[in-house]
Amino acid sequence: MSSHQKEHAEPNKRSAGNTDEYVGKRIKLQRRFLGFSQADMAEALNLTFQQIQKYEKGVNRVSAGRLFAISGFLNVPVNYFFEDLEPATEPYIPNVDDKILQSDEAEALIKAFYSIKDKNLQKNLLAFIKSLSAN
């Protein structure tokens, strides 16, 4: 198959997509910013430098666990790898009873909660609300 044919072939369902390429570019950007080589990063994460290359090019997907380890090595939060990506067209709603979500108050509460950027504050607020509901 020629390189031209490869470009227009049906994508493999297991192949990495644009998100994977974006994550890979963010990994490479931060690694280079910190002055680490692919070999340095590979050694620290017990990988081969070829694996790092494939992650950075978006050829291989980075699993959640591996991304967490990479974020620690690169000293960035996991969400760093997704900054400036377009959000999903539909908001994520946990699997809960639809009747709960039908009230205006529930919608306002959910929107307000997710507008809080501080994850520790979200966690503490949730614990507080759970403690109130236990009474």
Short mmCIF file of C-alpha atoms in Angstrom, two decimals, residues 23 26-27 29-31 33-34 41 67-83:
data_model
loop_
_atom_site.label_atom_id
_atom_site.label_comp_id
_atom_site.label_asym_id
_atom_site.label_seq_id
_atom_site.Cartn_x
_atom_site.Cartn_y
_atom_site.Cartn_z
CA VAL A 23 -2.10 14.62 24.39
CA ARG A 26 1.40 18.22 25.27
CA ILE A 27 3.61 15.48 26.73
CA LEU A 29 6.03 20.12 25.01
CA GLN A 30 6.29 19.77 28.78
CA ARG A 31 9.10 17.19 28.61
CA PHE A 33 10.31 22.51 28.53
CA LEU A 34 11.73 20.70 31.56
CA MET A 41 11.51 10.06 30.75
CA LEU A 67 -1.01 9.40 31.94
CA PHE A 68 -1.22 9.81 35.70
CA ALA A 69 2.40 8.64 36.04
CA ILE A 70 3.50 10.94 33.21
CA SER A 71 1.75 13.89 34.84
CA GLY A 72 3.68 13.19 38.04
CA PHE A 73 6.99 12.96 36.20
CA LEU A 74 6.30 16.17 34.27
CA ASN A 75 4.95 17.91 37.38
CA VAL A 76 1.63 18.93 35.81
CA PRO A 77 -1.96 18.05 36.68
CA VAL A 78 -3.58 15.44 34.45
CA ASN A 79 -5.97 18.04 32.98
CA TYR A 80 -2.91 19.83 31.53
CA PHE A 81 -2.91 17.26 28.73
CA PHE A 82 -6.44 18.25 27.69
CA GLU A 83 -6.25 22.04 27.94
#
